mmCIF file of C-alpha atoms in Angstrom:
data_model
loop_
_atom_site.group_PDB
_atom_site.id
_atom_site.type_symbol
_atom_site.label_atom_id
_atom_site.label_comp_id
_atom_site.label_asym_id
_atom_site.label_seq_id
_atom_site.Cartn_x
_atom_site.Cartn_y
_atom_site.Cartn_z
ATOM 1 C CA MET A 1 93.386 83.205 64.922
ATOM 2 C CA THR A 2 96.884 82.753 66.626
ATOM 3 C CA ARG A 3 96.670 85.716 68.671
ATOM 4 C CA VAL A 4 93.443 84.987 70.001
ATOM 5 C CA LEU A 5 94.604 81.872 71.697
ATOM 6 C CA ARG A 6 97.910 83.595 73.103
ATOM 7 C CA SER A 7 95.486 85.387 74.534
ATOM 8 C CA PHE A 8 92.786 83.249 75.499
ATOM 9 C CA ALA A 9 96.182 81.477 77.326
ATOM 10 C CA THR A 10 97.644 84.137 78.792
ATOM 11 C CA THR A 11 94.354 84.985 80.157
ATOM 12 C CA PRO A 12 94.067 82.959 83.397
ATOM 13 C CA ARG A 13 98.130 84.448 84.350
ATOM 14 C CA CYS A 14 95.507 88.214 84.686
ATOM 15 C CA LEU A 15 92.967 86.869 86.259
ATOM 16 C CA ALA A 16 95.464 85.756 88.310
ATOM 17 C CA LEU A 17 97.082 88.460 88.557
ATOM 18 C CA LEU A 18 94.758 90.925 88.917
ATOM 19 C CA LEU A 19 92.489 88.974 92.034
ATOM 20 C CA ALA A 20 96.534 89.487 93.993
ATOM 21 C CA LEU A 21 96.817 93.289 93.070
ATOM 22 C CA CYS A 22 92.688 93.559 94.523
ATOM 23 C CA TRP A 23 93.851 92.213 97.315
ATOM 24 C CA LEU A 24 97.064 93.683 97.795
ATOM 25 C CA THR A 25 95.136 97.086 97.381
ATOM 26 C CA PRO A 26 93.238 99.018 99.872
ATOM 27 C CA PRO A 27 89.165 99.070 99.144
ATOM 28 C CA VAL A 28 89.550 103.085 98.580
ATOM 29 C CA LEU A 29 85.673 104.220 99.960
ATOM 30 C CA ALA A 30 87.517 102.136 103.275
ATOM 31 C CA SER A 31 88.099 104.182 106.305
ATOM 32 C CA ALA A 32 91.767 104.559 107.928
ATOM 33 C CA ALA A 33 92.351 101.753 110.778
ATOM 34 C CA SER A 34 91.602 102.974 114.060
ATOM 35 C CA PRO A 35 94.584 104.440 115.965
ATOM 36 C CA GLN A 36 94.812 101.630 118.615
ATOM 37 C CA GLU A 37 95.147 99.639 115.077
ATOM 38 C CA ILE A 38 97.835 102.041 113.987
ATOM 39 C CA ASP A 39 99.619 102.073 117.596
ATOM 40 C CA LEU A 40 99.889 98.390 117.671
ATOM 41 C CA SER A 41 100.885 97.827 114.091
ATOM 42 C CA VAL A 42 103.972 100.287 114.358
ATOM 43 C CA LYS A 43 104.626 98.817 117.624
ATOM 44 C CA LEU A 44 105.233 95.184 116.489
ATOM 45 C CA THR A 45 106.963 97.122 113.670
ATOM 46 C CA LEU A 46 109.526 99.354 115.110
ATOM 47 C CA GLU A 47 110.703 95.825 117.807
ATOM 48 C CA ARG A 48 110.643 94.241 114.005
ATOM 49 C CA PHE A 49 113.526 96.931 112.605
ATOM 50 C CA TYR A 50 115.777 96.802 115.688
ATOM 51 C CA GLN A 51 115.350 93.219 115.286
ATOM 52 C CA GLN A 52 116.624 93.016 111.188
ATOM 53 C CA VAL A 53 118.387 96.118 111.884
ATOM 54 C CA GLU A 54 121.576 96.708 113.478
ATOM 55 C CA GLY A 55 122.795 99.985 115.170
ATOM 56 C CA SER A 56 118.750 100.945 114.867
ATOM 57 C CA LYS A 57 117.999 101.831 118.761
ATOM 58 C CA THR A 58 121.130 104.214 118.771
ATOM 59 C CA PHE A 59 120.482 105.233 115.747
ATOM 60 C CA ALA A 60 116.425 106.171 116.565
ATOM 61 C CA ALA A 61 117.559 107.801 119.541
ATOM 62 C CA GLY A 62 119.336 110.844 118.145
ATOM 63 C CA ALA A 63 116.293 111.466 115.182
ATOM 64 C CA LYS A 64 114.134 113.729 115.988
ATOM 65 C CA GLY A 65 110.805 111.831 114.943
ATOM 66 C CA MET A 66 109.979 109.421 113.567
ATOM 67 C CA LEU A 67 107.312 108.357 111.130
ATOM 68 C CA VAL A 68 106.068 104.060 111.086
ATOM 69 C CA LEU A 69 104.649 102.811 108.474
ATOM 70 C CA PRO A 70 103.591 98.970 108.544
ATOM 71 C CA ASN A 71 102.728 96.510 105.947
ATOM 72 C CA VAL A 72 102.317 99.240 103.537
ATOM 73 C CA LYS A 73 101.015 97.618 99.808
ATOM 74 C CA LYS A 74 102.267 98.280 95.962
ATOM 75 C CA ALA A 75 100.646 96.822 93.815
ATOM 76 C CA ALA A 76 101.248 97.368 89.223
ATOM 77 C CA PHE A 77 100.797 95.948 86.287
ATOM 78 C CA ILE A 78 101.562 99.516 84.841
ATOM 79 C CA ILE A 79 99.485 101.431 85.800
ATOM 80 C CA GLY A 80 100.018 101.012 90.010
ATOM 81 C CA GLY A 81 99.144 102.354 93.798
ATOM 82 C CA GLU A 82 100.534 102.336 97.103
ATOM 83 C CA TYR A 83 99.052 102.544 100.146
ATOM 84 C CA GLY A 84 99.580 102.218 103.908
ATOM 85 C CA GLU A 85 98.999 104.157 107.815
ATOM 86 C CA GLY A 86 101.303 104.678 110.646
ATOM 87 C CA ALA A 87 102.247 106.767 113.016
ATOM 88 C CA LEU A 88 104.244 110.080 113.518
ATOM 89 C CA LEU A 89 106.413 109.470 116.737
ATOM 90 C CA VAL A 90 108.955 112.354 118.324
ATOM 91 C CA ASP A 91 110.034 111.480 121.689
ATOM 92 C CA GLY A 92 108.818 107.102 122.366
ATOM 93 C CA GLN A 93 105.279 108.628 121.980
ATOM 94 C CA THR A 94 102.561 109.381 119.388
ATOM 95 C CA VAL A 95 101.808 111.999 117.719
ATOM 96 C CA ALA A 96 99.491 111.718 114.405
ATOM 97 C CA TYR A 97 98.444 109.344 111.909
ATOM 98 C CA TYR A 98 99.654 109.669 108.516
ATOM 99 C CA ASN A 99 98.500 107.747 105.081
ATOM 100 C CA LEU A 100 100.820 107.137 102.840
ATOM 101 C CA ALA A 101 99.529 107.082 99.263
ATOM 102 C CA ALA A 102 101.055 106.800 95.668
ATOM 103 C CA ALA A 103 100.200 106.228 91.696
ATOM 104 C CA SER A 104 102.417 105.339 88.883
ATOM 105 C CA TYR A 105 102.956 104.294 85.905
ATOM 106 C CA GLY A 106 105.352 102.326 83.382
ATOM 107 C CA LEU A 107 106.904 99.196 82.606
ATOM 108 C CA GLN A 108 106.205 97.968 86.154
ATOM 109 C CA ILE A 109 104.025 94.497 87.563
ATOM 110 C CA GLY A 110 104.076 93.029 90.446
ATOM 111 C CA ALA A 111 102.646 93.198 94.596
ATOM 112 C CA GLN A 112 104.780 93.649 97.489
ATOM 113 C CA ALA A 113 104.128 94.294 100.987
ATOM 114 C CA LYS A 114 107.496 96.398 102.943
ATOM 115 C CA ASP A 115 107.529 98.547 106.455
ATOM 116 C CA ILE A 116 108.752 101.555 105.718
ATOM 117 C CA ILE A 117 110.127 104.305 108.493
ATOM 118 C CA ILE A 118 111.368 107.866 108.224
ATOM 119 C CA ALA A 119 113.535 109.018 110.276
ATOM 120 C CA PHE A 120 113.840 113.314 110.245
ATOM 121 C CA MET A 121 116.805 113.867 112.015
ATOM 122 C CA THR A 122 116.810 117.738 112.680
ATOM 123 C CA GLU A 123 113.765 119.677 113.813
ATOM 124 C CA GLU A 124 113.214 121.735 111.016
ATOM 125 C CA SER A 125 112.040 119.491 108.547
ATOM 126 C CA LEU A 126 110.285 117.791 111.147
ATOM 127 C CA GLN A 127 108.612 121.187 111.426
ATOM 128 C CA ARG A 128 108.092 121.351 107.614
ATOM 129 C CA PHE A 129 106.507 117.364 108.240
ATOM 130 C CA ARG A 130 104.414 118.419 110.289
ATOM 131 C CA SER A 131 103.226 122.062 109.082
ATOM 132 C CA SER A 132 102.361 120.642 105.495
ATOM 133 C CA GLU A 133 98.879 119.865 104.896
ATOM 134 C CA GLY A 134 100.011 116.872 102.241
ATOM 135 C CA TRP A 135 103.841 116.371 102.728
ATOM 136 C CA GLU A 136 104.742 114.961 99.293
ATOM 137 C CA GLY A 137 108.009 112.288 99.102
ATOM 138 C CA GLY A 138 111.387 114.398 96.326
ATOM 139 C CA VAL A 139 109.087 117.736 95.927
ATOM 140 C CA ASP A 140 108.527 118.978 99.798
ATOM 141 C CA GLY A 141 111.901 116.748 101.357
ATOM 142 C CA ASN A 142 114.051 114.090 100.196
ATOM 143 C CA ILE A 143 114.756 111.126 101.526
ATOM 144 C CA ALA A 144 117.582 109.992 101.841
ATOM 145 C CA LEU A 145 117.160 105.949 101.986
ATOM 146 C CA ILE A 146 119.438 103.434 103.787
ATOM 147 C CA ASP A 147 120.348 100.086 102.737
ATOM 148 C CA SER A 148 119.765 98.050 105.850
ATOM 149 C CA GLY A 149 120.021 95.020 103.873
ATOM 150 C CA GLY A 150 122.100 91.991 104.686
ATOM 151 C CA GLY A 151 122.813 92.720 107.879
ATOM 152 C CA LYS A 152 124.601 95.988 107.296
ATOM 153 C CA ARG A 153 124.686 98.500 110.109
ATOM 154 C CA ILE A 154 123.741 101.746 110.580
ATOM 155 C CA ASP A 155 126.485 104.011 110.585
ATOM 156 C CA THR A 156 125.310 107.556 112.269
ATOM 157 C CA THR A 157 128.321 108.973 111.835
ATOM 158 C CA THR A 158 128.382 109.274 107.936
ATOM 159 C CA VAL A 159 124.151 109.846 108.223
ATOM 160 C CA GLN A 160 124.301 113.745 107.373
ATOM 161 C CA SER A 161 120.521 113.113 105.623
ATOM 162 C CA PRO A 162 117.994 115.916 107.281
ATOM 163 C CA ILE A 163 115.683 112.997 106.119
ATOM 164 C CA VAL A 164 116.388 109.277 106.214
ATOM 165 C CA ALA A 165 114.173 105.910 105.332
ATOM 166 C CA PHE A 166 114.727 102.381 106.179
ATOM 167 C CA VAL A 167 112.539 100.274 103.881
ATOM 168 C CA PHE A 168 112.479 96.003 105.534
ATOM 169 C CA ASP A 169 111.316 92.930 105.823
ATOM 170 C CA VAL A 170 109.770 93.321 102.448
ATOM 171 C CA LYS A 171 107.132 90.450 100.890
ATOM 172 C CA GLY A 172 106.568 89.727 97.742
ATOM 173 C CA LEU A 173 108.706 91.295 94.411
ATOM 174 C CA ILE A 174 108.342 94.440 92.944
ATOM 175 C CA ALA A 175 111.572 95.930 90.858
ATOM 176 C CA ASP A 176 110.991 100.033 92.418
ATOM 177 C CA ILE A 177 111.652 101.694 95.827
ATOM 178 C CA SER A 178 110.855 105.094 95.800
ATOM 179 C CA PHE A 179 109.344 107.641 97.899
ATOM 180 C CA LYS A 180 109.279 110.411 95.338
ATOM 181 C CA GLY A 181 106.013 111.036 94.171
ATOM 182 C CA SER A 182 104.147 109.704 97.460
ATOM 183 C CA LYS A 183 102.218 111.672 99.560
ATOM 184 C CA PHE A 184 101.255 111.722 102.661
ATOM 185 C CA THR A 185 98.319 112.890 104.832
ATOM 186 C CA ARG A 186 97.610 113.559 108.510
ATOM 187 C CA ILE A 187 94.374 111.064 109.382
ATOM 188 C CA HIS A 188 92.660 111.338 112.760
ATOM 189 C CA GLN A 189 92.454 114.954 113.704
ATOM 190 C CA ASN A 190 91.026 114.474 116.298
ATOM 191 C CA ARG A 191 94.618 113.820 118.223
#
């Protein structure tokens, strides 16, 4: 009887969490955002990046290409999912659109939205990304995550990795920032 009462008492919390997960998780059958919607989101994300991360403009100028993924959403309750759409910029121009999708399982709970910028610092790493059918972080290329929080400045002289990622403007709470197993797939093939 005690178990039944405990289970009943936690039901509203579970329902609230489930609703939050549904809000943050995109519908599986929904189509991708239009190129114009993605371009606008990418522009706003870059503006936030340049404002929030000191030294980011200098760093971006040295990148061969940047994958900008605005408002990537992740939700988890033992099983987790992550999804976002963005654009690959080369010389400041959009050359292709991509989505990020990831699934995970284990001891995890929460939901969050964040902006992600992945900078390809070498021509080789950029070409490997562009030529792949479904590029997977941690498998097709290791991504160095740069801590840019707390007013830290990006030091372009010490960053030696060919692929560098920035996660910023995080909203919500979940205890995991990892790109291992994240799959990046090209969308809007007509560009």
